[in-house]
Short mmCIF file of C-alpha atoms and ligand atoms in Angstrom, two decimals:
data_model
loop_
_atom_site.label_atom_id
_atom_site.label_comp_id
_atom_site.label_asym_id
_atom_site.label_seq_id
_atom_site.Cartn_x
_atom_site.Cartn_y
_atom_site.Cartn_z
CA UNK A 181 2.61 17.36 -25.71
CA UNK A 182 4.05 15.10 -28.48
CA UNK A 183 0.48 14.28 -30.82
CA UNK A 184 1.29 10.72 -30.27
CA UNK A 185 0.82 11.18 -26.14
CA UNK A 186 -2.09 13.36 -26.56
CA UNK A 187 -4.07 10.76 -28.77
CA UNK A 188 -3.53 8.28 -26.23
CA UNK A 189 -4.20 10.62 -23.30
CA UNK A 190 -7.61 11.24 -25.14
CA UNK A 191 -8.81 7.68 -24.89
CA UNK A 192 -8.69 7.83 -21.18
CA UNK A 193 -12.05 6.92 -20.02
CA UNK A 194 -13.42 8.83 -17.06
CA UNK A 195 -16.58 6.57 -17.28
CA UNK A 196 -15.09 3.01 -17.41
CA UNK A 197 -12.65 4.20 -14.68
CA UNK A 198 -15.60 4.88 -12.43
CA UNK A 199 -17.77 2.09 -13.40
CA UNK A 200 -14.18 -0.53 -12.69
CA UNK A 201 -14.30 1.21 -9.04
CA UNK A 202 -17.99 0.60 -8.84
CA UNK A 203 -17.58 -3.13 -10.03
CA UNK A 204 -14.30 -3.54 -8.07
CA UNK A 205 -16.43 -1.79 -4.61
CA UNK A 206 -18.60 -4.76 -4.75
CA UNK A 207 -16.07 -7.34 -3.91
CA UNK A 208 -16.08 -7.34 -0.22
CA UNK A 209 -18.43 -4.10 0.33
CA UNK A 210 -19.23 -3.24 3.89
CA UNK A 211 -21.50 -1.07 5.48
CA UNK A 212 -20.93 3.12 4.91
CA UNK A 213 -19.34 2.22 1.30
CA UNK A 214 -15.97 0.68 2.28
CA UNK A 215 -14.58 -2.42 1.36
CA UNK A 216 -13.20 -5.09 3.27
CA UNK A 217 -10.86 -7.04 1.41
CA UNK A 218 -8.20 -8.18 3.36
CA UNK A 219 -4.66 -9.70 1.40
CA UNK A 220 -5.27 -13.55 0.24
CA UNK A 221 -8.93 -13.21 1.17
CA UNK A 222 -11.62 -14.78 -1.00
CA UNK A 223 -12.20 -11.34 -1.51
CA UNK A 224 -9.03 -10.79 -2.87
CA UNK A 225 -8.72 -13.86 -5.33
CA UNK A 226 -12.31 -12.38 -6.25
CA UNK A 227 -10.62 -8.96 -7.25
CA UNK A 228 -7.85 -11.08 -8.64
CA UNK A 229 -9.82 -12.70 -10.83
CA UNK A 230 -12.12 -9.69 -12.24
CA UNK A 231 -8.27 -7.80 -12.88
CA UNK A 232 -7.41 -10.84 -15.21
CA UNK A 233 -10.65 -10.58 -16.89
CA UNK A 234 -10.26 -7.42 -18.11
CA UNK A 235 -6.80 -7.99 -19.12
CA UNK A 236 -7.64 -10.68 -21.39
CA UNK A 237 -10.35 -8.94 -22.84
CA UNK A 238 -7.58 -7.13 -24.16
CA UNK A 239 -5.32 -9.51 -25.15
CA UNK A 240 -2.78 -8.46 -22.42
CA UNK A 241 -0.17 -10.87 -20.81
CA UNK A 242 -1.03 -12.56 -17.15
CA UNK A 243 1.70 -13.58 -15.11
CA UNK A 244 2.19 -14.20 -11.23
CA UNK A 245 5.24 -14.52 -8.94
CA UNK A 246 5.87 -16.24 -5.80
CA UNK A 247 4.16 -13.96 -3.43
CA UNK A 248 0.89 -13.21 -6.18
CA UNK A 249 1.75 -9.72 -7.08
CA UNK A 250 -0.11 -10.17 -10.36
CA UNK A 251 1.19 -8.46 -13.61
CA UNK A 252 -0.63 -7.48 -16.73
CA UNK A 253 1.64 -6.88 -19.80
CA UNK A 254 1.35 -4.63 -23.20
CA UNK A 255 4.17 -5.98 -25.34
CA UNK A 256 7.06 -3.25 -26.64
CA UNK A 257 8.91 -3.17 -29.69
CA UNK A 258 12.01 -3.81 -27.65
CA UNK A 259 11.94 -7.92 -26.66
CA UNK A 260 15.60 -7.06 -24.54
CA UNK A 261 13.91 -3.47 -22.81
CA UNK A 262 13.05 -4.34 -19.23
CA UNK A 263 9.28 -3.34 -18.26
CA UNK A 264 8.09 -0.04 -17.30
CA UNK A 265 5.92 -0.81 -14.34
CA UNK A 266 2.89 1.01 -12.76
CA UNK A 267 0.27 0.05 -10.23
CA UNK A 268 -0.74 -0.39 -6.80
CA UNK A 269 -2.89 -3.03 -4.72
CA UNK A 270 -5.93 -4.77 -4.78
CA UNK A 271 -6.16 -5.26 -0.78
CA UNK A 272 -6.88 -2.92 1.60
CA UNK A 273 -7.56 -2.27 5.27
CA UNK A 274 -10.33 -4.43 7.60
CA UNK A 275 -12.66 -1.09 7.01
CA UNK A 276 -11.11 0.37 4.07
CA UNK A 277 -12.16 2.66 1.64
CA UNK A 278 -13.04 2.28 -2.57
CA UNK A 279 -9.86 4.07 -3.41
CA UNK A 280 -7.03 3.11 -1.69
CA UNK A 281 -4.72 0.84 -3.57
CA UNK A 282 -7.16 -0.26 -6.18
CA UNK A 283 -6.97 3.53 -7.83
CA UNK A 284 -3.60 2.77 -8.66
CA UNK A 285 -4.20 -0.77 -10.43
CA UNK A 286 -7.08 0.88 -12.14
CA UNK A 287 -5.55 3.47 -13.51
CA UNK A 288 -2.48 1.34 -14.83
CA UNK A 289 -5.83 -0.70 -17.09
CA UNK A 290 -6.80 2.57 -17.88
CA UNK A 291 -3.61 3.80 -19.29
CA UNK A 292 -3.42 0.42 -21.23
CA UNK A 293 -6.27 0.30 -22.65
CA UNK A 294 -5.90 4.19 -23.65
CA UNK A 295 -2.26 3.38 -25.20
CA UNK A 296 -3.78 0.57 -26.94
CA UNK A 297 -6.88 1.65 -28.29
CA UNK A 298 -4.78 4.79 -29.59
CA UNK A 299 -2.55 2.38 -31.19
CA UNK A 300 0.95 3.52 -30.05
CA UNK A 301 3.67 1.83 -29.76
CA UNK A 302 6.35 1.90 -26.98
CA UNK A 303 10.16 0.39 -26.95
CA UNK A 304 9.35 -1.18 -23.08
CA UNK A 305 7.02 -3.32 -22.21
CA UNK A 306 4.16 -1.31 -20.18
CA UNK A 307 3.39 -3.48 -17.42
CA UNK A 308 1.03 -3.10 -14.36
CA UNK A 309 1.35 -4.40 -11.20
CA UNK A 310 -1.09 -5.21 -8.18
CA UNK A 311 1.50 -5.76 -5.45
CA UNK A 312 -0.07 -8.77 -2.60
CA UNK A 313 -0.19 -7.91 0.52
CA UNK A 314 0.15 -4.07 0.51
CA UNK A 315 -1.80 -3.22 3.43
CA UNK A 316 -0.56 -5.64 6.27
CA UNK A 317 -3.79 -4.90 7.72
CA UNK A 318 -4.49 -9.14 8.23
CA UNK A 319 -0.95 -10.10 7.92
CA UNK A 320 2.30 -7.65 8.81
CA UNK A 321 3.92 -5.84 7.56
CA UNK A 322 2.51 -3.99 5.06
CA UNK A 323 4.26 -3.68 1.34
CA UNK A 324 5.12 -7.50 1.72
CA UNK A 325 4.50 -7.58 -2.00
CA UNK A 326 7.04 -5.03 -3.19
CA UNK A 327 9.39 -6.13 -0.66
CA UNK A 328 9.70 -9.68 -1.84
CA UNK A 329 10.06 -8.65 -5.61
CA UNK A 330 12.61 -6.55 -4.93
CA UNK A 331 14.56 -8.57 -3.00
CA UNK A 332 14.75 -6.38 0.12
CA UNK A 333 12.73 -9.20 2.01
CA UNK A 334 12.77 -13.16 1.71
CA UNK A 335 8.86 -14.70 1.06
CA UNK A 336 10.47 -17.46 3.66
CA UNK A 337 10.69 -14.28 5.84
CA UNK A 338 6.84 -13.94 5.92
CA UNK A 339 5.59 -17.54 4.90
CA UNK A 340 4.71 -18.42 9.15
CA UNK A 341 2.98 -14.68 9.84
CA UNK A 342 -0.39 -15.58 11.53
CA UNK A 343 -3.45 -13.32 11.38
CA UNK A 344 -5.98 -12.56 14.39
CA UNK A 345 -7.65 -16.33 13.23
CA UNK A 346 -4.52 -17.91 13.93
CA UNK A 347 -3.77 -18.75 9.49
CA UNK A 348 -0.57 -18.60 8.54
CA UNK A 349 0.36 -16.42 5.53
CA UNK A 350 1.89 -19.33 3.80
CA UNK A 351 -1.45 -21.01 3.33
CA UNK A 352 -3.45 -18.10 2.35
CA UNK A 353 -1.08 -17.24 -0.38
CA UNK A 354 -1.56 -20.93 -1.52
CA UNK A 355 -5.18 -20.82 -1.89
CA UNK A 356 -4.70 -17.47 -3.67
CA UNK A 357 -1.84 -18.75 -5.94
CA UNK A 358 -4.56 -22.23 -6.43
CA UNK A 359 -7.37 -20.05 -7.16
CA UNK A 360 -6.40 -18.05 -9.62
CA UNK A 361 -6.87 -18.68 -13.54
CA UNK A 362 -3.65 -19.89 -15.23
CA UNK A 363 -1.25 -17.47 -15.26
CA UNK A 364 2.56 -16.97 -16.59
CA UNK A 365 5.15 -16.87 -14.01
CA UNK A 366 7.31 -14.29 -13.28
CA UNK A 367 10.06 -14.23 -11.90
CA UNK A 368 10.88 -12.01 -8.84
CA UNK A 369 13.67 -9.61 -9.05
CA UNK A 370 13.21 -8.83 -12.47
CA UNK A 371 14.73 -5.37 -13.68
CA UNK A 372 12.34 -3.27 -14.26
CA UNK A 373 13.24 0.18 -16.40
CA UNK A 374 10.88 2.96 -14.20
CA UNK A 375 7.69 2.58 -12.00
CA UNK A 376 4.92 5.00 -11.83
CA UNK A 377 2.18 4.32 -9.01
CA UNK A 378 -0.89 7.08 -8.80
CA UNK A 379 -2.81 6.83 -5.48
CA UNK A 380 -5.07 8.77 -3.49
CA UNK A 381 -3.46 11.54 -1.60
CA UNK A 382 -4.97 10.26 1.48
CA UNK A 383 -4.45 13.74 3.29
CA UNK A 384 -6.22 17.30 2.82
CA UNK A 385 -3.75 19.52 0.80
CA UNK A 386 -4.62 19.29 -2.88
CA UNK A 387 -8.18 19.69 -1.90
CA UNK A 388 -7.56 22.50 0.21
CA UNK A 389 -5.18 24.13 -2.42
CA UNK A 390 -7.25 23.47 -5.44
CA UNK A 391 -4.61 21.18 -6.98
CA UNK A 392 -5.52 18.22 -9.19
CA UNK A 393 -2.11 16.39 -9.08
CA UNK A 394 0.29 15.96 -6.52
CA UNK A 395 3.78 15.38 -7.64
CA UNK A 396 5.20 13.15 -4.72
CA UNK A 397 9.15 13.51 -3.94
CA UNK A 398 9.24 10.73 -1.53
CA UNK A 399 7.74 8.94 1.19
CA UNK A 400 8.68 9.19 5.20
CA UNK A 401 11.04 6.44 7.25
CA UNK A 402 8.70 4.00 9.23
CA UNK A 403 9.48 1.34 11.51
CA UNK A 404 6.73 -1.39 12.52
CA UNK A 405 6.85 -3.73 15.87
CA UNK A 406 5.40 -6.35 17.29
CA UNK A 407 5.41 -6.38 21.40
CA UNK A 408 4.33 -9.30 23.79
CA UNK A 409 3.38 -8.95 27.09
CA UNK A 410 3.74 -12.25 28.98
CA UNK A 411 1.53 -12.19 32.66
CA UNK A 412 -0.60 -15.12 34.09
CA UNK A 413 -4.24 -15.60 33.45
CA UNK A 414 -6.37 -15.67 36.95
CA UNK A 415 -9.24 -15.31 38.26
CA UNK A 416 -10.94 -11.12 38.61
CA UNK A 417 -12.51 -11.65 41.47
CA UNK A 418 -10.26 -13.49 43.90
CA UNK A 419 -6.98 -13.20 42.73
CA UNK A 420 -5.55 -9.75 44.69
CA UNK A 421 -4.60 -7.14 42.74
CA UNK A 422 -1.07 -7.07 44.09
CA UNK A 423 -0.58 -10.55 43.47
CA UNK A 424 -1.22 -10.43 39.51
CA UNK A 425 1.03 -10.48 36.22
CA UNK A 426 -1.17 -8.65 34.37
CA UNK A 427 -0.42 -8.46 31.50
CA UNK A 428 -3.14 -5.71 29.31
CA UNK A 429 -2.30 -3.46 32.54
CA UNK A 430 1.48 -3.72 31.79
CA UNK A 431 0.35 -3.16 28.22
CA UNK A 432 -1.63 -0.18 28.60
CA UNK A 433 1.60 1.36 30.51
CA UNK A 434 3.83 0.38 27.87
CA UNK A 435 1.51 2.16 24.58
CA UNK A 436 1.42 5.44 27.43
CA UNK A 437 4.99 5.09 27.46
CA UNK A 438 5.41 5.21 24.10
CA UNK A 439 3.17 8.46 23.96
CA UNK A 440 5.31 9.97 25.47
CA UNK A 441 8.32 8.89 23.88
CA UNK A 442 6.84 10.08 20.65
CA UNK A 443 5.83 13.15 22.25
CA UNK A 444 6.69 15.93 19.59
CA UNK A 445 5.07 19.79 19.73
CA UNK A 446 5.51 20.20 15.85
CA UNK A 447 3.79 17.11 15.97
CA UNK A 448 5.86 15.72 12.68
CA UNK A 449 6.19 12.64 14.47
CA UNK A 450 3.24 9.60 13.79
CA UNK A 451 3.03 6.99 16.21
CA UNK A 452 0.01 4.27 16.39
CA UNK A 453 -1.11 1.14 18.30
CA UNK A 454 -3.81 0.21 15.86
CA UNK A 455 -3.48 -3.62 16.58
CA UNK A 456 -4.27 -5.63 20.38
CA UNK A 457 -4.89 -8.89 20.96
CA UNK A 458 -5.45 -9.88 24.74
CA UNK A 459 -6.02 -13.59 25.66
CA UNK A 460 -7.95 -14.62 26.92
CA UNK A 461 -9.88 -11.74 26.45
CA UNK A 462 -12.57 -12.11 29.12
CA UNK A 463 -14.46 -9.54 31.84
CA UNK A 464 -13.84 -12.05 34.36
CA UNK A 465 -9.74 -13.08 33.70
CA UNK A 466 -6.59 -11.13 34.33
CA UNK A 467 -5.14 -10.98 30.72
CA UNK A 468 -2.31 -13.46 30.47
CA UNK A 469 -0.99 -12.78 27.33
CA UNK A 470 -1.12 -9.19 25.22
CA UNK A 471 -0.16 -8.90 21.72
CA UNK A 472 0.38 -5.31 20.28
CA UNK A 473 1.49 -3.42 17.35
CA UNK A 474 3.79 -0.25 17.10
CA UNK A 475 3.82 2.08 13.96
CA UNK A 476 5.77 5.30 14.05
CA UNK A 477 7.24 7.61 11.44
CA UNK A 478 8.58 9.99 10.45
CA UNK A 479 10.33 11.98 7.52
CA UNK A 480 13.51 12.68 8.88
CA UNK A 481 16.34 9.31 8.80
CA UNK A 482 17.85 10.28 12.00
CA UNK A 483 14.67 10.67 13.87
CA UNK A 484 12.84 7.15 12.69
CA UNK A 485 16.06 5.60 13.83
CA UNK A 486 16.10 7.52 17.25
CA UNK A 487 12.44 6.32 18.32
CA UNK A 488 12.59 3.20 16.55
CA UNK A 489 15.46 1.89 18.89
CA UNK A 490 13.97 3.68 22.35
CA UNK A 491 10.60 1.40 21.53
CA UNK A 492 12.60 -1.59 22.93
CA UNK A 493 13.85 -0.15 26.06
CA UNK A 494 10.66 2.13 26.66
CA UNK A 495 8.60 -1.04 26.62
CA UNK A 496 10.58 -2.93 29.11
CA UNK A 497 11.03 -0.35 31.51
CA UNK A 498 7.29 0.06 31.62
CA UNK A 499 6.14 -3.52 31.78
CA UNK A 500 6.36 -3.84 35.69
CA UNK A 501 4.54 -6.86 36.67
CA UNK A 502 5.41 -9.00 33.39
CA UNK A 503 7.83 -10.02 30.67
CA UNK A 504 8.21 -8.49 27.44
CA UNK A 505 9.35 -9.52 23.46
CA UNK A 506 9.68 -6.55 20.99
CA UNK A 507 9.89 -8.13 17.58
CA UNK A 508 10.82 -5.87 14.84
CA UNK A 509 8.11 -6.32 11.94
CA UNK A 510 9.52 -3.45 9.42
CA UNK A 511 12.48 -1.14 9.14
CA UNK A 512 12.08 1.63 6.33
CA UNK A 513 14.29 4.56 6.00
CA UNK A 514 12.97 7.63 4.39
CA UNK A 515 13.32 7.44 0.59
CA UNK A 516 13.37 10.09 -2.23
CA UNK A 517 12.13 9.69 -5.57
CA UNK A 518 14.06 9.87 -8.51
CA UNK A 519 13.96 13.98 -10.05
CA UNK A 520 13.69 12.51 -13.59
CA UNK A 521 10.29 10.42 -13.01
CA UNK A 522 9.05 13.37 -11.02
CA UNK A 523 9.89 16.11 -13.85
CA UNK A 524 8.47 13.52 -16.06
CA UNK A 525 5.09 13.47 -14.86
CA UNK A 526 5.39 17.42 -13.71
CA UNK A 527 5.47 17.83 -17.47
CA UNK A 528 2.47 15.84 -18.14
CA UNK A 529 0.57 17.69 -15.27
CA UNK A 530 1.50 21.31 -16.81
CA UNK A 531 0.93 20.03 -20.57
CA UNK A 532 -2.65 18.90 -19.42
CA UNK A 533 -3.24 22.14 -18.07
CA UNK A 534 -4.03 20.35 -14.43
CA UNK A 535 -2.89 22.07 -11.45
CA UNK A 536 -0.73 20.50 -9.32
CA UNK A 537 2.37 20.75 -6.55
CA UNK A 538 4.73 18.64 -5.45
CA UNK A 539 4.68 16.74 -2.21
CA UNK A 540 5.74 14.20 0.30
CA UNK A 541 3.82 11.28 1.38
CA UNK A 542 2.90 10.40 4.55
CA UNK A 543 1.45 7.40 3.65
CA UNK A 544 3.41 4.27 2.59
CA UNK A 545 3.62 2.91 -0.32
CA UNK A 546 5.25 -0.19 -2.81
CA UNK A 547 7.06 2.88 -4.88
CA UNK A 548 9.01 2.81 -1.50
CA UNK A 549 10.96 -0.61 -2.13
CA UNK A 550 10.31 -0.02 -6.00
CA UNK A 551 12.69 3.01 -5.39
CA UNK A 552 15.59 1.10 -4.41
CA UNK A 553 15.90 -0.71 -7.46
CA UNK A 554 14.81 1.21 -10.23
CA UNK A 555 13.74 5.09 -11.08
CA UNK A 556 10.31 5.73 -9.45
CA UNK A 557 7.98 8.16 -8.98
CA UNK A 558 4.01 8.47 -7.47
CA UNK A 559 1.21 10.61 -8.66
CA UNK A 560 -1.37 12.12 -6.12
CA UNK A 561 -5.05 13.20 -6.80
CA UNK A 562 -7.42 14.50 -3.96
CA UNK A 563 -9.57 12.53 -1.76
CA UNK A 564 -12.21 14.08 0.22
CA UNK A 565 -11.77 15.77 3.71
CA UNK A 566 -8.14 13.66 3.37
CA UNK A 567 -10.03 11.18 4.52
CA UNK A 568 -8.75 7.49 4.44
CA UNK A 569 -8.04 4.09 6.13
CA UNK A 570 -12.03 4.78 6.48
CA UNK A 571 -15.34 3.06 4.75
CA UNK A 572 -16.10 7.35 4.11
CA UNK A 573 -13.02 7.68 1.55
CA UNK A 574 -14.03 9.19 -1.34
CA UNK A 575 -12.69 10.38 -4.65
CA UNK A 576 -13.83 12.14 -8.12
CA UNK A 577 -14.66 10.75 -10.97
CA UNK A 578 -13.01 13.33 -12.95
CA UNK A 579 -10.14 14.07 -10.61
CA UNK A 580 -9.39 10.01 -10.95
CA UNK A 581 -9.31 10.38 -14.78
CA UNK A 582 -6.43 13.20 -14.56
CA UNK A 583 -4.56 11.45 -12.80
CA UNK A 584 -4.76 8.51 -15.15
CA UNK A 585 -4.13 10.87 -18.05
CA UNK A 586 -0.94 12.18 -16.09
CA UNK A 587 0.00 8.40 -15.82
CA UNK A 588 -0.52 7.76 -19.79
CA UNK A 589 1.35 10.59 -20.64
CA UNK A 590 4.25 9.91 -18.27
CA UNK A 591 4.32 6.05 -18.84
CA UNK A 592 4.77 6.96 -22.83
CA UNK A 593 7.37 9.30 -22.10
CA UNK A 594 9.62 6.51 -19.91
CA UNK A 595 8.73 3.48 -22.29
CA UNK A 596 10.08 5.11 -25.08
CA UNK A 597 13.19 5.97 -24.03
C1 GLV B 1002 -0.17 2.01 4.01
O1 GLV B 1002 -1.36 1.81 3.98
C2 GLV B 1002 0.47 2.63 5.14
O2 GLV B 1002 0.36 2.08 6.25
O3 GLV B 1002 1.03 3.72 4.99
MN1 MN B 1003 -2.48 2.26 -0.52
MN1 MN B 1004 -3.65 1.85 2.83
#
């Protein structure tokens, strides 16, 4: 490793990593030490606003787009070289975890603060992001953030999407964007010149294999729906059974048919209801009106297109007492990672001495759409038991600073190219 990188790899702190997680775990803490700090929240301006302190601590540059994804800037010595980007999100899931998303953000700081407290300079900008809106968890899809910077999605696409409350998206990003300190704007659809984002591994292997630092080649195809069952609200106990458009029963028929649809013995294939709301959601009413989500995935381009299109006609053919609306939500293909980025931080890993491997994700991720417009890559370190999407998620302390080292080291090595 060049002396320069390994200086600034050195100033990677394990402790004020930990202690930004601690401080960061506060901000919407529930019960079981998970977090709850759903996108445009006043949680999430809260985050928002503890990221921007520690940026100008440092003297680093603020800016927001359209959507918030919030960006923290170290200057380069090039004022033409596009950015090289790294980070993750600040949001996460109703009863997330410390780790997910944040990690990422954190350890972009980190590797700013190391770079600049060892002094080094780099041709690109080094610039972190915390995409809005990663974890769709209050308002779908997920990766709205990444989506809308790159240009693959319109912000008027997503500016109406309600959550469970009945808000609209447009308004929550409003009181975020309002809330917020001063910031620069930026504009979306920017080039950027690479993007690095380290996350949790949110599965078992590197724990299970020992390995410190997964080196991920991609991320799996995943489509996203929305499906309405339309029946008639009426009374339980005098209405007759026969006589009823109901609409959770139709429901429940339609998610079983959809099991099996997404029946698969290697079982490659991921498919998930996670989200229902039934109106009027009472012991004593036939349901009149079922809202429900559909997530399934899988790695292979083929396949994701294959279910993803049977959802439609599964549903309907299910749904015998009512009428049905399948809304697509979110269409990603399978995506591969650029080799470069990858062999880039492959060399950090083995000059660190860290074990590692390389990998696929399961997960999604903002790299995805990041992929599609500039050379990208993710870095992996273990969580325990795989364990995520849960309050129980947990990470170490040291196994979150070698990852951050891996991301100094690789984020030297692309802004000074
Ligand atoms: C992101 O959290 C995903 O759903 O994969
Ligand atoms: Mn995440
Ligand atoms: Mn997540």
């Amino acid at each position: 490793m060049r002396e320069d990188v390994q200086n600034a790899v050195n100033h990677v702190d394990q402790h004020r990593l930990w202690q930004r997680h601690v401080e960061m775990a506060k901000i919407g803490a529930i019960p079981g030490s998970g977090v709850n700090r759903a996108a445009f929240s006043k949680e999430d301006i809260e985050a928002r606003k503890l990221l921007i302190s520690w940026a100008r601590a440092r003297n680093f540059t603020v800016a927001m787009d359209a959507i918030g994804n919030l960006f923290v800037r170290r200057a380069g010595t090039d004022a033409h070289a596009a950015p090289v980007m790294a980070g993750s999100h600040m949001d996460s899931q109703p009863r997330g975890g410390r780790f997910d998303g944040i990690y990422g953000v954190l350890a972009a700081l980190e590797a700013l603060e190391a770079i600049e407290e060892a002094g080094a300079t780099t041709r690109h900008p080094i610039e972190l992001v915390a995409w809005s809106n990663e974890e769709g968890g209050r308002f779908a899809p997920c990766t709205m953030g990444s989506a809308v910077y790159t240009g693959a999605k319109a912000l008027s696409d997503f500016l109406a999407v309600k959550d469970n409350e009945g808000i609209a998206l447009g308004d929550a990003l409003a009181e975020t964007l309002a809330a917020t300190p001063a910031t620069g704007k930026r504009e979306r659809n920017a080039p950027a010149a690479a993007y690095v984002e380290a996350h949790i591994e949110q599965g078992p292997l590197l724990e299970q294999e020992g390995k410190t630092i997964g080196v991920v080649t991609g991320i799996q195809g995943l489509r996203w729906f929305n499906v309405e069952v339309f029946g008639e609200s009426a009374h339980a106990g005098t209405t007759p059974v026969g006589a009823r458009k109901d609409a959770l029963r139709d429901a429940i028929a339609a998610i079983n048919a959809l099991h099996e649809l997404t029946r698969d013995a290697s079982d490659t294939v991921r498919f998930t209801v996670g989200r229902m709301l039934v109106t009027p959601n009472s012991p004593n009413s036939v349901a009149g009106h079922v809202l429900f989500s559909v997530d399934v995935r899988h790695p292979d381009l083929a396949t994701v297109a294959r279910l993803g299109d049977a959802v439609e006609p599964a549903v309907r053919n299910a749904a015998k007492h009512c009428s049905v609306k399948v809304t697509p939500t979110l269409h990603d293909d399978p995506c591969a990672f650029d080799p470069a980025v990858a062999d880039c931080i492959e060399r950090a890993a083995r000059a660190l001495e860290l074990p590692h491997r390389r990998m696929a994700s399961g997960a999604s991720h903002d790299a995805m759409y990041m992929s599609r417009v500039c050379p990208t890559g993710m870095i992996f370190v273990p969580c325990e038991s795989g364990i995520s999407h849960n309050e129980a998620e947990n990470a170490k302390p040291e196994d979150l600073a070698a990852g951050a080292r891996v991301l100094t080291a690789a984020l030297l090595e692309l802004a000074n190219r």
